[in-house]
Amino acid sequence: MQPENRLDNIQAVLSYLKDIIMQDKTLSTAIQLPQKISGSFFHANWIAPQNVKTLITTRNGGVSLGKFSSLNVGTHVGDNPEHVAKNREIVQQQVSVPMAYLNQIHSADVVRATDSVNIPLDADASWDNSGSVACAVMTADCLPVLFCDRAGTVVAAAHAGWRGLASGVLQNTVAAMGVEPIEIMAYFAPAIGAEAFEVGQDVFDAFVSDLPAAERAFQGIGGGKYLADIYDLARLVLQREGVTQIFGGEHCTVLERESFFSYRRDGQTGRMVSAIWLEE
């Protein structure tokens, strides 16, 4: 390559990065670098509209003790209820609208988030277009998926364990949002990584029988066992639905012990929460 051509290429790259920064997009978002997690909270690393807000908790910064140390928001895991309530207050202080938690049952059911504020509904996903509530899902290995549309008019959050993922929770969430799938973007918050998610033949069959391309997300390790990539499974499901703007999926809740709760790693443990809402 001639020196003048190399210089032109460098200038073109610099110009591109300048444009990204001027558009209030971070460099890590522009080139899809994983986020370094520290502290109690972080935000989805994507190119959503500015009125779409997100909050994802780590395991740190709360008051719970022992197995639940320390920012556990799960009321169903055996933690001290007063500690959980305080932890939820800590999270709520970061969110400008009420949090709509769900009573998650590993289903494919989707509800309107405004209906689940006072008494959590039995469901594994919620959506909102009012801007008066935050869609929220709790996880400790299962995949949290946050959604919005390009216009910033509707958001949703889904809890996608393998059962819910196989039975259609993501498809149902996309449908509930009421916009064309091509207008939707999705963010994969931290879940169990492919290096740690060992599953049996039943899980392989549940996905591959319906979606043959899902075979690529499984690595056979013998004895009817596989290592499964839940991020790739979710990506394939969403792409089949017509959702092409997909971000995140770079963390492992099992391996990143200092940052995340993991049921697969620890058994009895706490829960993180991933939330999304519209801000006026």
mmCIF file of N, CA and C in Angstrom, residues 122-209:
data_model
loop_
_atom_site.group_PDB
_atom_site.id
_atom_site.type_symbol
_atom_site.label_atom_id
_atom_site.label_comp_id
_atom_site.label_asym_id
_atom_site.label_seq_id
_atom_site.Cartn_x
_atom_site.Cartn_y
_atom_site.Cartn_z
ATOM 1 N N ASP A 122 -47.756 -13.802 37.342
ATOM 2 C CA ASP A 122 -47.059 -14.999 36.889
ATOM 3 C C ASP A 122 -46.740 -14.836 35.406
ATOM 4 N N ALA A 123 -45.497 -14.583 35.101
ATOM 5 C CA ALA A 123 -45.079 -14.374 33.711
ATOM 6 C C ALA A 123 -43.568 -14.330 33.674
ATOM 7 N N ASP A 124 -43.013 -14.335 32.454
ATOM 8 C CA ASP A 124 -41.561 -14.274 32.301
ATOM 9 C C ASP A 124 -41.111 -13.183 31.354
ATOM 10 N N ALA A 125 -42.035 -12.297 31.004
ATOM 11 C CA ALA A 125 -41.670 -11.120 30.212
ATOM 12 C C ALA A 125 -42.749 -10.073 30.383
ATOM 13 N N SER A 126 -42.349 -8.812 30.198
ATOM 14 C CA SER A 126 -43.319 -7.723 30.247
ATOM 15 C C SER A 126 -42.928 -6.653 29.241
ATOM 16 N N TRP A 127 -43.907 -5.816 28.883
ATOM 17 C CA TRP A 127 -43.661 -4.746 27.927
ATOM 18 C C TRP A 127 -44.350 -3.473 28.412
ATOM 19 N N ASP A 128 -43.892 -2.323 27.903
ATOM 20 C CA ASP A 128 -44.496 -1.056 28.285
ATOM 21 C C ASP A 128 -44.301 -0.019 27.194
ATOM 22 N N ASN A 129 -45.350 0.766 26.957
ATOM 23 C CA ASN A 129 -45.233 1.902 26.046
ATOM 24 C C ASN A 129 -45.737 3.183 26.688
ATOM 25 N N SER A 130 -45.945 3.146 28.018
ATOM 26 C CA SER A 130 -46.498 4.296 28.724
ATOM 27 C C SER A 130 -45.440 5.214 29.312
ATOM 28 N N GLY A 131 -44.252 4.681 29.590
ATOM 29 C CA GLY A 131 -43.219 5.456 30.245
ATOM 30 C C GLY A 131 -43.441 5.636 31.732
ATOM 31 N N SER A 132 -44.382 4.883 32.300
ATOM 32 C CA SER A 132 -44.715 5.046 33.714
ATOM 33 C C SER A 132 -44.193 3.929 34.592
ATOM 34 N N VAL A 133 -43.479 2.972 34.011
ATOM 35 C CA VAL A 133 -43.048 1.795 34.749
ATOM 36 C C VAL A 133 -41.817 1.200 34.070
ATOM 37 N N ALA A 134 -41.017 0.465 34.845
ATOM 38 C CA ALA A 134 -39.844 -0.213 34.287
ATOM 39 C C ALA A 134 -40.107 -1.709 34.200
ATOM 40 N N CYS A 135 -39.880 -2.283 33.045
ATOM 41 C CA CYS A 135 -39.948 -3.732 32.872
ATOM 42 C C CYS A 135 -38.710 -4.331 33.539
ATOM 43 N N ALA A 136 -38.902 -5.391 34.329
ATOM 44 C CA ALA A 136 -37.781 -5.932 35.100
ATOM 45 C C ALA A 136 -37.836 -7.458 35.140
ATOM 46 N N VAL A 137 -36.666 -8.090 34.982
ATOM 47 C CA VAL A 137 -36.567 -9.543 35.139
ATOM 48 C C VAL A 137 -35.365 -9.866 36.015
ATOM 49 N N MET A 138 -35.542 -10.888 36.865
ATOM 50 C CA MET A 138 -34.475 -11.331 37.761
ATOM 51 C C MET A 138 -33.811 -12.584 37.206
ATOM 52 N N THR A 139 -32.507 -12.692 37.395
ATOM 53 C CA THR A 139 -31.774 -13.848 36.887
ATOM 54 C C THR A 139 -30.576 -14.173 37.771
ATOM 55 N N ALA A 140 -30.109 -15.416 37.626
ATOM 56 C CA ALA A 140 -28.850 -15.850 38.239
ATOM 57 C C ALA A 140 -28.305 -17.001 37.410
ATOM 58 N N ASP A 141 -28.209 -16.820 36.113
ATOM 59 C CA ASP A 141 -27.704 -17.716 35.066
ATOM 60 C C ASP A 141 -28.596 -17.669 33.830
ATOM 61 N N CYS A 142 -29.937 -17.631 34.034
ATOM 62 C CA CYS A 142 -30.830 -17.516 32.882
ATOM 63 C C CYS A 142 -30.537 -16.205 32.143
ATOM 64 N N LEU A 143 -30.995 -16.142 30.898
ATOM 65 C CA LEU A 143 -30.670 -15.000 30.041
ATOM 66 C C LEU A 143 -31.712 -13.893 30.167
ATOM 67 N N PRO A 144 -31.305 -12.679 30.605
ATOM 68 C CA PRO A 144 -32.203 -11.530 30.556
ATOM 69 C C PRO A 144 -32.044 -10.826 29.212
ATOM 70 N N VAL A 145 -33.155 -10.581 28.540
ATOM 71 C CA VAL A 145 -33.120 -9.892 27.250
ATOM 72 C C VAL A 145 -33.936 -8.609 27.366
ATOM 73 N N LEU A 146 -33.299 -7.478 27.059
ATOM 74 C CA LEU A 146 -33.961 -6.183 27.054
ATOM 75 C C LEU A 146 -34.243 -5.769 25.613
ATOM 76 N N PHE A 147 -35.417 -5.192 25.402
ATOM 77 C CA PHE A 147 -35.857 -4.822 24.053
ATOM 78 C C PHE A 147 -36.295 -3.364 24.009
ATOM 79 N N CYS A 148 -36.108 -2.744 22.843
ATOM 80 C CA CYS A 148 -36.764 -1.474 22.540
ATOM 81 C C CYS A 148 -36.929 -1.378 21.035
ATOM 82 N N ASP A 149 -37.707 -0.408 20.595
ATOM 83 C CA ASP A 149 -37.789 -0.163 19.159
ATOM 84 C C ASP A 149 -36.932 1.048 18.811
ATOM 85 N N ARG A 150 -36.619 1.188 17.544
ATOM 86 C CA ARG A 150 -35.718 2.258 17.100
ATOM 87 C C ARG A 150 -36.271 3.643 17.370
ATOM 88 N N ALA A 151 -37.595 3.762 17.416
ATOM 89 C CA ALA A 151 -38.214 5.066 17.638
ATOM 90 C C ALA A 151 -38.318 5.415 19.116
ATOM 91 N N GLY A 152 -38.032 4.468 19.990
ATOM 92 C CA GLY A 152 -38.129 4.727 21.417
ATOM 93 C C GLY A 152 -39.549 4.871 21.914
ATOM 94 N N THR A 153 -40.458 4.035 21.399
ATOM 95 C CA THR A 153 -41.870 4.118 21.795
ATOM 96 C C THR A 153 -42.329 2.942 22.642
ATOM 97 N N VAL A 154 -41.548 1.857 22.687
ATOM 98 C CA VAL A 154 -41.958 0.674 23.446
ATOM 99 C C VAL A 154 -40.707 -0.067 23.904
ATOM 100 N N VAL A 155 -40.794 -0.633 25.113
ATOM 101 C CA VAL A 155 -39.693 -1.428 25.664
ATOM 102 C C VAL A 155 -40.257 -2.734 26.213
ATOM 103 N N ALA A 156 -39.355 -3.686 26.463
ATOM 104 C CA ALA A 156 -39.765 -4.965 27.034
ATOM 105 C C ALA A 156 -38.560 -5.630 27.676
ATOM 106 N N ALA A 157 -38.835 -6.565 28.572
ATOM 107 C CA ALA A 157 -37.786 -7.360 29.207
ATOM 108 C C ALA A 157 -38.271 -8.788 29.310
ATOM 109 N N ALA A 158 -37.379 -9.752 29.021
ATOM 110 C CA ALA A 158 -37.745 -11.168 29.045
ATOM 111 C C ALA A 158 -36.739 -11.965 29.849
ATOM 112 N N HIS A 159 -37.252 -12.913 30.604
ATOM 113 C CA HIS A 159 -36.436 -13.881 31.356
ATOM 114 C C HIS A 159 -36.413 -15.158 30.525
ATOM 115 N N ALA A 160 -35.245 -15.471 29.963
ATOM 116 C CA ALA A 160 -35.136 -16.587 29.017
ATOM 117 C C ALA A 160 -34.224 -17.667 29.571
ATOM 118 N N GLY A 161 -34.751 -18.483 30.482
ATOM 119 C CA GLY A 161 -34.095 -19.735 30.786
ATOM 120 C C GLY A 161 -34.282 -20.661 29.597
ATOM 121 N N TRP A 162 -33.636 -21.822 29.596
ATOM 122 C CA TRP A 162 -33.730 -22.639 28.392
ATOM 123 C C TRP A 162 -35.164 -23.099 28.141
ATOM 124 N N ARG A 163 -35.935 -23.347 29.200
ATOM 125 C CA ARG A 163 -37.318 -23.794 28.997
ATOM 126 C C ARG A 163 -38.170 -22.699 28.359
ATOM 127 N N GLY A 164 -38.073 -21.491 28.902
ATOM 128 C CA GLY A 164 -38.824 -20.388 28.323
ATOM 129 C C GLY A 164 -38.359 -20.055 26.919
ATOM 130 N N LEU A 165 -37.060 -20.117 26.716
ATOM 131 C CA LEU A 165 -36.500 -19.837 25.397
ATOM 132 C C LEU A 165 -37.001 -20.854 24.372
ATOM 133 N N ALA A 166 -37.022 -22.125 24.767
ATOM 134 C CA ALA A 166 -37.473 -23.167 23.849
ATOM 135 C C ALA A 166 -38.973 -23.100 23.592
ATOM 136 N N SER A 167 -39.731 -22.594 24.567
ATOM 137 C CA SER A 167 -41.188 -22.574 24.409
ATOM 138 C C SER A 167 -41.724 -21.283 23.811
ATOM 139 N N GLY A 168 -40.843 -20.275 23.577
ATOM 140 C CA GLY A 168 -41.268 -19.122 22.804
ATOM 141 C C GLY A 168 -41.376 -17.795 23.524
ATOM 142 N N VAL A 169 -40.695 -17.627 24.672
ATOM 143 C CA VAL A 169 -40.844 -16.364 25.393
ATOM 144 C C VAL A 169 -40.325 -15.177 24.587
ATOM 145 N N LEU A 170 -39.260 -15.360 23.807
ATOM 146 C CA LEU A 170 -38.750 -14.231 23.026
ATOM 147 C C LEU A 170 -39.670 -13.896 21.862
ATOM 148 N N GLN A 171 -40.177 -14.910 21.191
ATOM 149 C CA GLN A 171 -41.119 -14.664 20.100
ATOM 150 C C GLN A 171 -42.367 -13.938 20.609
ATOM 151 N N ASN A 172 -42.866 -14.369 21.754
ATOM 152 C CA ASN A 172 -44.066 -13.747 22.313
ATOM 153 C C ASN A 172 -43.804 -12.309 22.748
ATOM 154 N N THR A 173 -42.601 -12.048 23.243
ATOM 155 C CA THR A 173 -42.258 -10.691 23.638
ATOM 156 C C THR A 173 -42.195 -9.773 22.429
ATOM 157 N N VAL A 174 -41.555 -10.232 21.368
ATOM 158 C CA VAL A 174 -41.490 -9.447 20.132
ATOM 159 C C VAL A 174 -42.897 -9.143 19.620
ATOM 160 N N ALA A 175 -43.767 -10.141 19.640
ATOM 161 C CA ALA A 175 -45.138 -9.940 19.165
ATOM 162 C C ALA A 175 -45.887 -8.942 20.040
ATOM 163 N N ALA A 176 -45.675 -9.011 21.362
ATOM 164 C CA ALA A 176 -46.396 -8.131 22.284
ATOM 165 C C ALA A 176 -46.000 -6.670 22.123
ATOM 166 N N MET A 177 -44.805 -6.413 21.622
ATOM 167 C CA MET A 177 -44.348 -5.034 21.477
ATOM 168 C C MET A 177 -45.120 -4.268 20.419
ATOM 169 N N GLY A 178 -45.723 -4.950 19.479
ATOM 170 C CA GLY A 178 -46.622 -4.312 18.526
ATOM 171 C C GLY A 178 -45.959 -3.476 17.454
ATOM 172 N N VAL A 179 -44.686 -3.720 17.174
ATOM 173 C CA VAL A 179 -43.992 -3.035 16.092
ATOM 174 C C VAL A 179 -43.333 -4.077 15.200
ATOM 175 N N GLU A 180 -42.928 -3.668 14.017
ATOM 176 C CA GLU A 180 -42.284 -4.603 13.106
ATOM 177 C C GLU A 180 -40.955 -5.089 13.698
ATOM 178 N N PRO A 181 -40.680 -6.387 13.617
ATOM 179 C CA PRO A 181 -39.434 -6.917 14.188
ATOM 180 C C PRO A 181 -38.173 -6.222 13.700
ATOM 181 N N ILE A 182 -38.181 -5.762 12.453
ATOM 182 C CA ILE A 182 -36.994 -5.102 11.919
ATOM 183 C C ILE A 182 -36.711 -3.797 12.666
ATOM 184 N N GLU A 183 -37.728 -3.252 13.358
ATOM 185 C CA GLU A 183 -37.574 -2.017 14.121
ATOM 186 C C GLU A 183 -37.097 -2.260 15.550
ATOM 187 N N ILE A 184 -36.993 -3.521 15.930
ATOM 188 C CA ILE A 184 -36.664 -3.866 17.310
ATOM 189 C C ILE A 184 -35.170 -4.135 17.463
ATOM 190 N N MET A 185 -34.607 -3.692 18.581
ATOM 191 C CA MET A 185 -33.255 -4.077 18.957
ATOM 192 C C MET A 185 -33.293 -4.782 20.308
ATOM 193 N N ALA A 186 -32.347 -5.686 20.515
ATOM 194 C CA ALA A 186 -32.311 -6.499 21.722
ATOM 195 C C ALA A 186 -30.928 -6.449 22.345
ATOM 196 N N TYR A 187 -30.904 -6.527 23.669
ATOM 197 C CA TYR A 187 -29.644 -6.559 24.406
ATOM 198 C C TYR A 187 -29.628 -7.762 25.336
ATOM 199 N N PHE A 188 -28.571 -8.573 25.252
ATOM 200 C CA PHE A 188 -28.404 -9.731 26.116
ATOM 201 C C PHE A 188 -27.599 -9.325 27.348
ATOM 202 N N ALA A 189 -28.257 -9.243 28.495
ATOM 203 C CA ALA A 189 -27.572 -8.980 29.759
ATOM 204 C C ALA A 189 -26.892 -10.266 30.238
ATOM 205 N N PRO A 190 -26.077 -10.204 31.299
ATOM 206 C CA PRO A 190 -25.268 -11.366 31.684
ATOM 207 C C PRO A 190 -26.061 -12.635 31.998
ATOM 208 N N ALA A 191 -25.549 -13.739 31.454
ATOM 209 C CA ALA A 191 -26.142 -15.067 31.647
ATOM 210 C C ALA A 191 -25.008 -16.088 31.701
ATOM 211 N N ILE A 192 -25.366 -17.326 31.897
ATOM 212 C CA ILE A 192 -24.380 -18.398 31.904
ATOM 213 C C ILE A 192 -23.716 -18.508 30.529
ATOM 214 N N GLY A 193 -22.394 -18.627 30.507
ATOM 215 C CA GLY A 193 -21.661 -18.680 29.250
ATOM 216 C C GLY A 193 -21.551 -20.087 28.691
ATOM 217 N N ALA A 194 -21.124 -20.175 27.445
ATOM 218 C CA ALA A 194 -21.037 -21.463 26.750
ATOM 219 C C ALA A 194 -20.019 -22.399 27.381
ATOM 220 N N GLU A 195 -19.044 -21.855 28.091
ATOM 221 C CA GLU A 195 -18.028 -22.698 28.724
ATOM 222 C C GLU A 195 -18.569 -23.421 29.960
ATOM 223 N N ALA A 196 -19.701 -22.940 30.504
ATOM 224 C CA ALA A 196 -20.201 -23.452 31.783
ATOM 225 C C ALA A 196 -21.579 -24.103 31.694
ATOM 226 N N PHE A 197 -22.278 -23.943 30.579
ATOM 227 C CA PHE A 197 -23.669 -24.389 30.498
ATOM 228 C C PHE A 197 -23.752 -25.815 29.949
ATOM 229 N N GLU A 198 -23.598 -26.798 30.837
ATOM 230 C CA GLU A 198 -23.692 -28.201 30.439
ATOM 231 C C GLU A 198 -25.153 -28.632 30.471
ATOM 232 N N VAL A 199 -25.621 -29.243 29.382
ATOM 233 C CA VAL A 199 -27.013 -29.673 29.270
ATOM 234 C C VAL A 199 -27.068 -31.101 28.723
ATOM 235 N N GLY A 200 -28.250 -31.677 28.788
ATOM 236 C CA GLY A 200 -28.448 -33.030 28.300
ATOM 237 C C GLY A 200 -29.091 -33.089 26.929
ATOM 238 N N GLN A 201 -29.365 -34.299 26.494
ATOM 239 C CA GLN A 201 -29.942 -34.522 25.173
ATOM 240 C C GLN A 201 -31.308 -33.872 25.037
ATOM 241 N N ASP A 202 -32.056 -33.782 26.162
ATOM 242 C CA ASP A 202 -33.392 -33.200 26.116
ATOM 243 C C ASP A 202 -33.358 -31.738 25.691
ATOM 244 N N VAL A 203 -32.344 -31.014 26.161
ATOM 245 C CA VAL A 203 -32.230 -29.604 25.790
ATOM 246 C C VAL A 203 -31.829 -29.478 24.316
ATOM 247 N N PHE A 204 -30.878 -30.289 23.899
ATOM 248 C CA PHE A 204 -30.473 -30.301 22.488
ATOM 249 C C PHE A 204 -31.685 -30.562 21.595
ATOM 250 N N ASP A 205 -32.458 -31.588 21.927
ATOM 251 C CA ASP A 205 -33.612 -31.956 21.105
ATOM 252 C C ASP A 205 -34.681 -30.867 21.102
ATOM 253 N N ALA A 206 -34.882 -30.217 22.248
ATOM 254 C CA ALA A 206 -35.923 -29.192 22.347
ATOM 255 C C ALA A 206 -35.678 -28.045 21.376
ATOM 256 N N PHE A 207 -34.426 -27.716 21.133
ATOM 257 C CA PHE A 207 -34.117 -26.611 20.228
ATOM 258 C C PHE A 207 -33.948 -27.076 18.780
ATOM 259 N N VAL A 208 -33.193 -28.122 18.575
ATOM 260 C CA VAL A 208 -32.823 -28.522 17.214
ATOM 261 C C VAL A 208 -34.021 -29.086 16.456
ATOM 262 N N SER A 209 -34.964 -29.702 17.164
ATOM 263 C CA SER A 209 -36.153 -30.237 16.486
ATOM 264 C C SER A 209 -36.985 -29.132 15.860
#
